[in-house]
Amino acid sequence: MKREFIVRALKARTDPFFNINDLPGSGGRMDLVARCISSALFVSHKIRRNTVIHVVLEGPSKPPKVVSFNGETLRKVSPDERNIASHIRIALKIGLSLKKGEEKEVSPGIKIANKSWEKLVKEKLQECKVFYLHAKGEPFETIEKEIDRNDRVCFLLGDHLGIPRKSELFLEKLGIKKISFGRVEYLASHAIVITHYKLDFIEYY
Amino acid sequence: MKREFIVRALKARTDPFFNINDLPGSGGRMDLVARCISSALFVSHKIRRNTVIHVVLEGPSKPPKVVSFNGETLRKVSPDERNIASHIRIALKIGLSLKKGEEKEVSPGIKIANKSWEKLVKEKLQECKVFYLHAKGEPFETIEKEIDRNDRVCFLLGDHLGIPRKSELFLEKLGIKKISFGRVEYLASHAIVITHYKLDFIEYY
């Protein structure tokens, strides 16, 4: 099963001019973004080679930017926030010279694109079964039978501010289902861990 | 349900003389320790008031030290690794003057003790249903019926090096069951997220 995640971070910095020692403040919650990447890609002593995570950054000063980490080819990245954020910063430096719609490989398994969240979601809809994770959605169990081990699946998540209402309507119009892990509102990084856990059961047992 | 976690970190620094900008190296994988604390205590915009996490640090130069974060009274802690590690460092500074067996409150919800992992486990066994999380254990489902919403439960986890074989025998002798979330070996911080998710289902639905 090929797994993808798209995390939208409304305030996360889109140029490299943030302080790596202050990811929550000067990075615009880049700590949260880094934790999502860590949750998506790492298991004990291994990288999930079947997983890609795209973080869509929409903060100052060059929005939007999509930084993608592909587990299949990723190397030399550690699970700690600071290391992941330093890779994002290198990507954003290269991103400064991108024209609209352009994308560039930064290092093995990492690329940056000058692309909107809406465009990325529409692209994924051509390739994957796409779901939107939200506490108020239908139980995850309702889609378990729709997913099998040969599928490509993609899960959309918001940050601490959530997906704006207008964007939720955009997802509704595309027919993307809202899926939940229950009443507890989990952090985005934790929702990614739970998604993997659920998919591991579908794929391996 | 009152929830506790005990994470044993064999190499994590036990004095405050590590570099907050190098948690994996100079902190002895203090990044891993911080992520476990973040996973145990945070949900979206809230702290889990029903949860305590104890991290047992056994690296240089003053092992062992137990730093406990109690969600019930915790304040001014953020979910990012650097912030959590800075609180651990303050605790370890106070820990320098502790005698064997002594413990001290550091700030609201944070305390440090000069106590071994074995002693802590035995204490918890008096108060809680204790389980050991390990990929090679019995399925979590086998204990679901043993836990109800009024219980106090405590889960033990190892770090990237795992719990030493000798300590596993110690747990076996105490009759502590080995419980698993399947064949995938999850990071300790991710195993904590999955445990909470499972307990949320028992407690809230």
PDB file of N, CA, C and O in Angstrom, chain A residues 20-21 23 31 35 78-83, chain B residues 9 11-38 57 59-60 78-90 92 160:
ATOM      1  N   ILE A  20      16.205  28.422  13.710  1.00  0.00           N
ATOM      2  CA  ILE A  20      16.098  26.978  13.944  1.00  0.00           C
ATOM      3  C   ILE A  20      15.971  26.669  15.454  1.00  0.00           C
ATOM      4  O   ILE A  20      15.526  25.589  15.846  1.00  0.00           O
ATOM      5  N   ASN A  21      16.328  27.646  16.289  1.00  0.00           N
ATOM      6  CA  ASN A  21      16.186  27.489  17.747  1.00  0.00           C
ATOM      7  C   ASN A  21      14.831  27.982  18.253  1.00  0.00           C
ATOM      8  O   ASN A  21      14.588  27.990  19.457  1.00  0.00           O
ATOM      9  N   LEU A  23      11.440  27.180  16.549  1.00  0.00           N
ATOM     10  CA  LEU A  23      10.534  26.658  15.515  1.00  0.00           C
ATOM     11  C   LEU A  23       9.078  27.049  15.777  1.00  0.00           C
ATOM     12  O   LEU A  23       8.365  27.393  14.833  1.00  0.00           O
ATOM     13  N   ASP A  31       7.657  23.446  14.351  1.00  0.00           N
ATOM     14  CA  ASP A  31       7.802  22.261  15.213  1.00  0.00           C
ATOM     15  C   ASP A  31       6.717  21.234  14.897  1.00  0.00           C
ATOM     16  O   ASP A  31       6.966  20.039  14.780  1.00  0.00           O
ATOM     17  N   ARG A  35       7.145  17.487  13.391  1.00  0.00           N
ATOM     18  CA  ARG A  35       6.623  16.297  14.077  1.00  0.00           C
ATOM     19  C   ARG A  35       5.746  15.456  13.158  1.00  0.00           C
ATOM     20  O   ARG A  35       5.755  14.221  13.222  1.00  0.00           O
ATOM     21  N   SER A  78      16.975  12.508  10.341  1.00  0.00           N
ATOM     22  CA  SER A  78      16.703  11.899  11.646  1.00  0.00           C
ATOM     23  C   SER A  78      15.307  12.286  12.110  1.00  0.00           C
ATOM     24  O   SER A  78      14.740  13.258  11.616  1.00  0.00           O
ATOM     25  N   PRO A  79      14.770  11.559  13.102  1.00  0.00           N
ATOM     26  CA  PRO A  79      13.392  11.853  13.519  1.00  0.00           C
ATOM     27  C   PRO A  79      13.232  13.088  14.408  1.00  0.00           C
ATOM     28  O   PRO A  79      12.107  13.450  14.722  1.00  0.00           O
ATOM     29  N   ASP A  80      14.330  13.743  14.804  1.00  0.00           N
ATOM     30  CA  ASP A  80      14.155  14.893  15.702  1.00  0.00           C
ATOM     31  C   ASP A  80      13.735  16.154  14.938  1.00  0.00           C
ATOM     32  O   ASP A  80      14.054  16.342  13.766  1.00  0.00           O
ATOM     33  N   GLU A  81      12.998  17.013  15.646  1.00  0.00           N
ATOM     34  CA  GLU A  81      12.394  18.204  15.027  1.00  0.00           C
ATOM     35  C   GLU A  81      13.443  19.115  14.382  1.00  0.00           C
ATOM     36  O   GLU A  81      13.240  19.639  13.294  1.00  0.00           O
ATOM     37  N   ARG A  82      14.549  19.302  15.102  1.00  0.00           N
ATOM     38  CA  ARG A  82      15.560  20.230  14.623  1.00  0.00           C
ATOM     39  C   ARG A  82      16.184  19.767  13.306  1.00  0.00           C
ATOM     40  O   ARG A  82      16.389  20.564  12.388  1.00  0.00           O
ATOM     41  N   ASN A  83      16.457  18.473  13.201  1.00  0.00           N
ATOM     42  CA  ASN A  83      17.046  17.942  11.984  1.00  0.00           C
ATOM     43  C   ASN A  83      16.071  18.076  10.806  1.00  0.00           C
ATOM     44  O   ASN A  83      16.448  18.525   9.712  1.00  0.00           O
TER      45      ASN A  83
ATOM     46  N   ALA B   9      15.289   5.345  29.351  1.00  0.00           N
ATOM     47  CA  ALA B   9      16.221   5.839  28.329  1.00  0.00           C
ATOM     48  C   ALA B   9      17.641   5.576  28.803  1.00  0.00           C
ATOM     49  O   ALA B   9      18.175   6.302  29.642  1.00  0.00           O
ATOM     50  N   LYS B  11      20.664   5.825  27.631  1.00  0.00           N
ATOM     51  CA  LYS B  11      21.813   6.700  27.371  1.00  0.00           C
ATOM     52  C   LYS B  11      21.530   8.167  27.668  1.00  0.00           C
ATOM     53  O   LYS B  11      22.409   9.022  27.487  1.00  0.00           O
ATOM     54  N   ALA B  12      20.296   8.475  28.073  1.00  0.00           N
ATOM     55  CA  ALA B  12      19.928   9.899  28.231  1.00  0.00           C
ATOM     56  C   ALA B  12      20.657  10.506  29.425  1.00  0.00           C
ATOM     57  O   ALA B  12      20.729   9.924  30.507  1.00  0.00           O
ATOM     58  N   ARG B  13      21.166  11.669  29.185  1.00  0.00           N
ATOM     59  CA  ARG B  13      21.963  12.443  30.130  1.00  0.00           C
ATOM     60  C   ARG B  13      21.253  12.626  31.473  1.00  0.00           C
ATOM     61  O   ARG B  13      20.059  12.911  31.522  1.00  0.00           O
ATOM     62  N   THR B  14      21.993  12.493  32.564  1.00  0.00           N
ATOM     63  CA  THR B  14      21.396  12.622  33.902  1.00  0.00           C
ATOM     64  C   THR B  14      21.951  13.832  34.671  1.00  0.00           C
ATOM     65  O   THR B  14      21.685  13.988  35.851  1.00  0.00           O
ATOM     66  N   ASP B  15      22.749  14.649  33.980  1.00  0.00           N
ATOM     67  CA  ASP B  15      23.126  15.943  34.540  1.00  0.00           C
ATOM     68  C   ASP B  15      22.681  17.013  33.531  1.00  0.00           C
ATOM     69  O   ASP B  15      22.304  16.669  32.402  1.00  0.00           O
ATOM     70  N   PRO B  16      22.702  18.301  33.912  1.00  0.00           N
ATOM     71  CA  PRO B  16      22.172  19.313  32.980  1.00  0.00           C
ATOM     72  C   PRO B  16      23.188  19.780  31.943  1.00  0.00           C
ATOM     73  O   PRO B  16      22.899  20.712  31.189  1.00  0.00           O
ATOM     74  N   PHE B  17      24.350  19.138  31.866  1.00  0.00           N
ATOM     75  CA  PHE B  17      25.430  19.646  31.017  1.00  0.00           C
ATOM     76  C   PHE B  17      25.370  19.110  29.590  1.00  0.00           C
ATOM     77  O   PHE B  17      26.355  18.616  29.054  1.00  0.00           O
ATOM     78  N   PHE B  18      24.179  19.176  28.999  1.00  0.00           N
ATOM     79  CA  PHE B  18      24.079  18.822  27.580  1.00  0.00           C
ATOM     80  C   PHE B  18      23.617  20.043  26.798  1.00  0.00           C
ATOM     81  O   PHE B  18      23.057  20.989  27.353  1.00  0.00           O
ATOM     82  N   ASN B  19      23.853  19.986  25.491  1.00  0.00           N
ATOM     83  CA  ASN B  19      23.550  21.109  24.615  1.00  0.00           C
ATOM     84  C   ASN B  19      22.102  20.997  24.119  1.00  0.00           C
ATOM     85  O   ASN B  19      21.744  20.018  23.450  1.00  0.00           O
ATOM     86  N   ILE B  20      21.314  22.000  24.443  1.00  0.00           N
ATOM     87  CA  ILE B  20      19.901  21.997  24.067  1.00  0.00           C
ATOM     88  C   ILE B  20      19.731  22.028  22.530  1.00  0.00           C
ATOM     89  O   ILE B  20      18.668  21.697  22.006  1.00  0.00           O
ATOM     90  N   ASN B  21      20.803  22.402  21.820  1.00  0.00           N
ATOM     91  CA  ASN B  21      20.787  22.404  20.350  1.00  0.00           C
ATOM     92  C   ASN B  21      21.263  21.085  19.765  1.00  0.00           C
ATOM     93  O   ASN B  21      21.385  20.955  18.544  1.00  0.00           O
ATOM     94  N   ASP B  22      21.571  20.123  20.624  1.00  0.00           N
ATOM     95  CA  ASP B  22      21.988  18.806  20.137  1.00  0.00           C
ATOM     96  C   ASP B  22      21.432  17.729  21.071  1.00  0.00           C
ATOM     97  O   ASP B  22      22.161  17.036  21.773  1.00  0.00           O
ATOM     98  N   LEU B  23      20.124  17.588  21.050  1.00  0.00           N
ATOM     99  CA  LEU B  23      19.459  16.622  21.931  1.00  0.00           C
ATOM    100  C   LEU B  23      19.802  15.176  21.563  1.00  0.00           C
ATOM    101  O   LEU B  23      20.012  14.354  22.467  1.00  0.00           O
ATOM    102  N   PRO B  24      19.889  14.821  20.256  1.00  0.00           N
ATOM    103  CA  PRO B  24      20.218  13.425  19.939  1.00  0.00           C
ATOM    104  C   PRO B  24      21.630  13.053  20.393  1.00  0.00           C
ATOM    105  O   PRO B  24      21.820  11.998  20.993  1.00  0.00           O
ATOM    106  N   GLY B  25      22.622  13.920  20.127  1.00  0.00           N
ATOM    107  CA  GLY B  25      24.007  13.603  20.458  1.00  0.00           C
ATOM    108  C   GLY B  25      24.340  13.881  21.915  1.00  0.00           C
ATOM    109  O   GLY B  25      24.395  12.963  22.736  1.00  0.00           O
ATOM    110  N   SER B  26      24.514  15.152  22.245  1.00  0.00           N
ATOM    111  CA  SER B  26      24.999  15.471  23.596  1.00  0.00           C
ATOM    112  C   SER B  26      23.948  15.131  24.665  1.00  0.00           C
ATOM    113  O   SER B  26      24.292  14.915  25.824  1.00  0.00           O
ATOM    114  N   GLY B  27      22.673  15.094  24.303  1.00  0.00           N
ATOM    115  CA  GLY B  27      21.631  14.739  25.275  1.00  0.00           C
ATOM    116  C   GLY B  27      21.445  13.236  25.429  1.00  0.00           C
ATOM    117  O   GLY B  27      20.686  12.793  26.287  1.00  0.00           O
ATOM    118  N   GLY B  28      22.110  12.442  24.594  1.00  0.00           N
ATOM    119  CA  GLY B  28      21.946  10.979  24.662  1.00  0.00           C
ATOM    120  C   GLY B  28      20.535  10.552  24.260  1.00  0.00           C
ATOM    121  O   GLY B  28      19.883   9.792  24.964  1.00  0.00           O
ATOM    122  N   ARG B  29      20.091  11.050  23.119  1.00  0.00           N
ATOM    123  CA  ARG B  29      18.726  10.815  22.600  1.00  0.00           C
ATOM    124  C   ARG B  29      17.652  11.455  23.494  1.00  0.00           C
ATOM    125  O   ARG B  29      16.555  10.897  23.683  1.00  0.00           O
ATOM    126  N   MET B  30      17.984  12.652  23.990  1.00  0.00           N
ATOM    127  CA  MET B  30      16.970  13.373  24.756  1.00  0.00           C
ATOM    128  C   MET B  30      15.800  13.799  23.850  1.00  0.00           C
ATOM    129  O   MET B  30      14.702  14.054  24.325  1.00  0.00           O
ATOM    130  N   ASP B  31      16.041  13.834  22.521  1.00  0.00           N
ATOM    131  CA  ASP B  31      14.949  14.131  21.572  1.00  0.00           C
ATOM    132  C   ASP B  31      13.859  13.066  21.669  1.00  0.00           C
ATOM    133  O   ASP B  31      12.665  13.386  21.710  1.00  0.00           O
ATOM    134  N   LEU B  32      14.288  11.815  21.745  1.00  0.00           N
ATOM    135  CA  LEU B  32      13.358  10.684  21.872  1.00  0.00           C
ATOM    136  C   LEU B  32      12.555  10.809  23.182  1.00  0.00           C
ATOM    137  O   LEU B  32      11.328  10.635  23.192  1.00  0.00           O
ATOM    138  N   VAL B  33      13.264  11.130  24.257  1.00  0.00           N
ATOM    139  CA  VAL B  33      12.615  11.292  25.563  1.00  0.00           C
ATOM    140  C   VAL B  33      11.567  12.412  25.495  1.00  0.00           C
ATOM    141  O   VAL B  33      10.419  12.236  25.953  1.00  0.00           O
ATOM    142  N   ALA B  34      11.944  13.534  24.891  1.00  0.00           N
ATOM    143  CA  ALA B  34      11.019  14.677  24.794  1.00  0.00           C
ATOM    144  C   ALA B  34       9.786  14.315  23.963  1.00  0.00           C
ATOM    145  O   ALA B  34       8.661  14.683  24.313  1.00  0.00           O
ATOM    146  N   ARG B  35       9.997  13.573  22.885  1.00  0.00           N
ATOM    147  CA  ARG B  35       8.848  13.191  22.041  1.00  0.00           C
ATOM    148  C   ARG B  35       7.888  12.284  22.795  1.00  0.00           C
ATOM    149  O   ARG B  35       6.673  12.361  22.614  1.00  0.00           O
ATOM    150  N   CYS B  36       8.423  11.401  23.631  1.00  0.00           N
ATOM    151  CA  CYS B  36       7.553  10.533  24.433  1.00  0.00           C
ATOM    152  C   CYS B  36       6.685  11.370  25.370  1.00  0.00           C
ATOM    153  O   CYS B  36       5.484  11.105  25.531  1.00  0.00           O
ATOM    154  N   ILE B  37       7.282  12.378  25.988  1.00  0.00           N
ATOM    155  CA  ILE B  37       6.535  13.241  26.907  1.00  0.00           C
ATOM    156  C   ILE B  37       5.446  14.004  26.150  1.00  0.00           C
ATOM    157  O   ILE B  37       4.296  14.092  26.590  1.00  0.00           O
ATOM    158  N   SER B  38       5.806  14.511  24.982  1.00  0.00           N
ATOM    159  CA  SER B  38       4.839  15.227  24.148  1.00  0.00           C
ATOM    160  C   SER B  38       3.668  14.316  23.756  1.00  0.00           C
ATOM    161  O   SER B  38       2.493  14.705  23.849  1.00  0.00           O
ATOM    162  N   LEU B  57      16.104   8.174  33.278  1.00  0.00           N
ATOM    163  CA  LEU B  57      17.307   8.487  32.512  1.00  0.00           C
ATOM    164  C   LEU B  57      18.470   7.730  33.151  1.00  0.00           C
ATOM    165  O   LEU B  57      18.629   7.721  34.374  1.00  0.00           O
ATOM    166  N   GLY B  59      21.843   7.641  31.499  1.00  0.00           N
ATOM    167  CA  GLY B  59      23.128   7.985  30.891  1.00  0.00           C
ATOM    168  C   GLY B  59      24.036   8.702  31.885  1.00  0.00           C
ATOM    169  O   GLY B  59      23.756   8.741  33.090  1.00  0.00           O
ATOM    170  N   PRO B  60      25.164   9.263  31.402  1.00  0.00           N
ATOM    171  CA  PRO B  60      26.078   9.968  32.293  1.00  0.00           C
ATOM    172  C   PRO B  60      25.501  11.316  32.760  1.00  0.00           C
ATOM    173  O   PRO B  60      24.632  11.870  32.097  1.00  0.00           O
ATOM    174  N   SER B  78       5.208  23.356  26.407  1.00  0.00           N
ATOM    175  CA  SER B  78       4.709  23.240  25.025  1.00  0.00           C
ATOM    176  C   SER B  78       5.078  21.873  24.466  1.00  0.00           C
ATOM    177  O   SER B  78       5.972  21.212  24.983  1.00  0.00           O
ATOM    178  N   PRO B  79       4.412  21.467  23.365  1.00  0.00           N
ATOM    179  CA  PRO B  79       4.681  20.121  22.846  1.00  0.00           C
ATOM    180  C   PRO B  79       5.985  19.977  22.065  1.00  0.00           C
ATOM    181  O   PRO B  79       6.320  18.867  21.658  1.00  0.00           O
ATOM    182  N   ASP B  80       6.741  21.058  21.851  1.00  0.00           N
ATOM    183  CA  ASP B  80       7.959  20.911  21.043  1.00  0.00           C
ATOM    184  C   ASP B  80       9.127  20.354  21.856  1.00  0.00           C
ATOM    185  O   ASP B  80       9.227  20.554  23.064  1.00  0.00           O
ATOM    186  N   GLU B  81      10.002  19.627  21.174  1.00  0.00           N
ATOM    187  CA  GLU B  81      11.104  18.906  21.838  1.00  0.00           C
ATOM    188  C   GLU B  81      11.997  19.838  22.647  1.00  0.00           C
ATOM    189  O   GLU B  81      12.421  19.519  23.759  1.00  0.00           O
ATOM    190  N   ARG B  82      12.298  20.994  22.075  1.00  0.00           N
ATOM    191  CA  ARG B  82      13.234  21.907  22.733  1.00  0.00           C
ATOM    192  C   ARG B  82      12.678  22.433  24.058  1.00  0.00           C
ATOM    193  O   ARG B  82      13.379  22.500  25.056  1.00  0.00           O
ATOM    194  N   ASN B  83      11.386  22.779  24.054  1.00  0.00           N
ATOM    195  CA  ASN B  83      10.767  23.279  25.282  1.00  0.00           C
ATOM    196  C   ASN B  83      10.748  22.193  26.360  1.00  0.00           C
ATOM    197  O   ASN B  83      11.118  22.442  27.516  1.00  0.00           O
ATOM    198  N   ILE B  84      10.337  21.011  25.980  1.00  0.00           N
ATOM    199  CA  ILE B  84      10.295  19.905  26.955  1.00  0.00           C
ATOM    200  C   ILE B  84      11.696  19.605  27.480  1.00  0.00           C
ATOM    201  O   ILE B  84      11.894  19.444  28.692  1.00  0.00           O
ATOM    202  N   ALA B  85      12.681  19.567  26.577  1.00  0.00           N
ATOM    203  CA  ALA B  85      14.059  19.284  27.006  1.00  0.00           C
ATOM    204  C   ALA B  85      14.576  20.368  27.951  1.00  0.00           C
ATOM    205  O   ALA B  85      15.350  20.075  28.869  1.00  0.00           O
ATOM    206  N   SER B  86      14.143  21.605  27.758  1.00  0.00           N
ATOM    207  CA  SER B  86      14.609  22.676  28.651  1.00  0.00           C
ATOM    208  C   SER B  86      14.043  22.460  30.060  1.00  0.00           C
ATOM    209  O   SER B  86      14.722  22.723  31.052  1.00  0.00           O
ATOM    210  N   HIS B  87      12.820  21.943  30.155  1.00  0.00           N
ATOM    211  CA  HIS B  87      12.260  21.610  31.475  1.00  0.00           C
ATOM    212  C   HIS B  87      13.008  20.428  32.103  1.00  0.00           C
ATOM    213  O   HIS B  87      13.225  20.403  33.313  1.00  0.00           O
ATOM    214  N   ILE B  88      13.388  19.460  31.290  1.00  0.00           N
ATOM    215  CA  ILE B  88      14.166  18.326  31.815  1.00  0.00           C
ATOM    216  C   ILE B  88      15.510  18.821  32.341  1.00  0.00           C
ATOM    217  O   ILE B  88      15.965  18.417  33.409  1.00  0.00           O
ATOM    218  N   ARG B  89      16.117  19.744  31.617  1.00  0.00           N
ATOM    219  CA  ARG B  89      17.424  20.253  32.037  1.00  0.00           C
ATOM    220  C   ARG B  89      17.330  20.999  33.368  1.00  0.00           C
ATOM    221  O   ARG B  89      18.203  20.861  34.225  1.00  0.00           O
ATOM    222  N   ILE B  90      16.271  21.767  33.545  1.00  0.00           N
ATOM    223  CA  ILE B  90      16.070  22.456  34.832  1.00  0.00           C
ATOM    224  C   ILE B  90      15.920  21.412  35.953  1.00  0.00           C
ATOM    225  O   ILE B  90      16.503  21.545  37.031  1.00  0.00           O
ATOM    226  N   LEU B  92      17.113  18.399  36.003  1.00  0.00           N
ATOM    227  CA  LEU B  92      18.401  17.722  36.235  1.00  0.00           C
ATOM    228  C   LEU B  92      19.362  18.610  37.033  1.00  0.00           C
ATOM    229  O   LEU B  92      20.201  18.108  37.783  1.00  0.00           O
ATOM    230  N   HIS B 160      15.302   3.325  21.994  1.00  0.00           N
ATOM    231  CA  HIS B 160      15.762   2.728  20.732  1.00  0.00           C
ATOM    232  C   HIS B 160      16.629   1.485  20.976  1.00  0.00           C
ATOM    233  O   HIS B 160      16.808   0.666  20.085  1.00  0.00           O
TER     234      HIS B 160
END
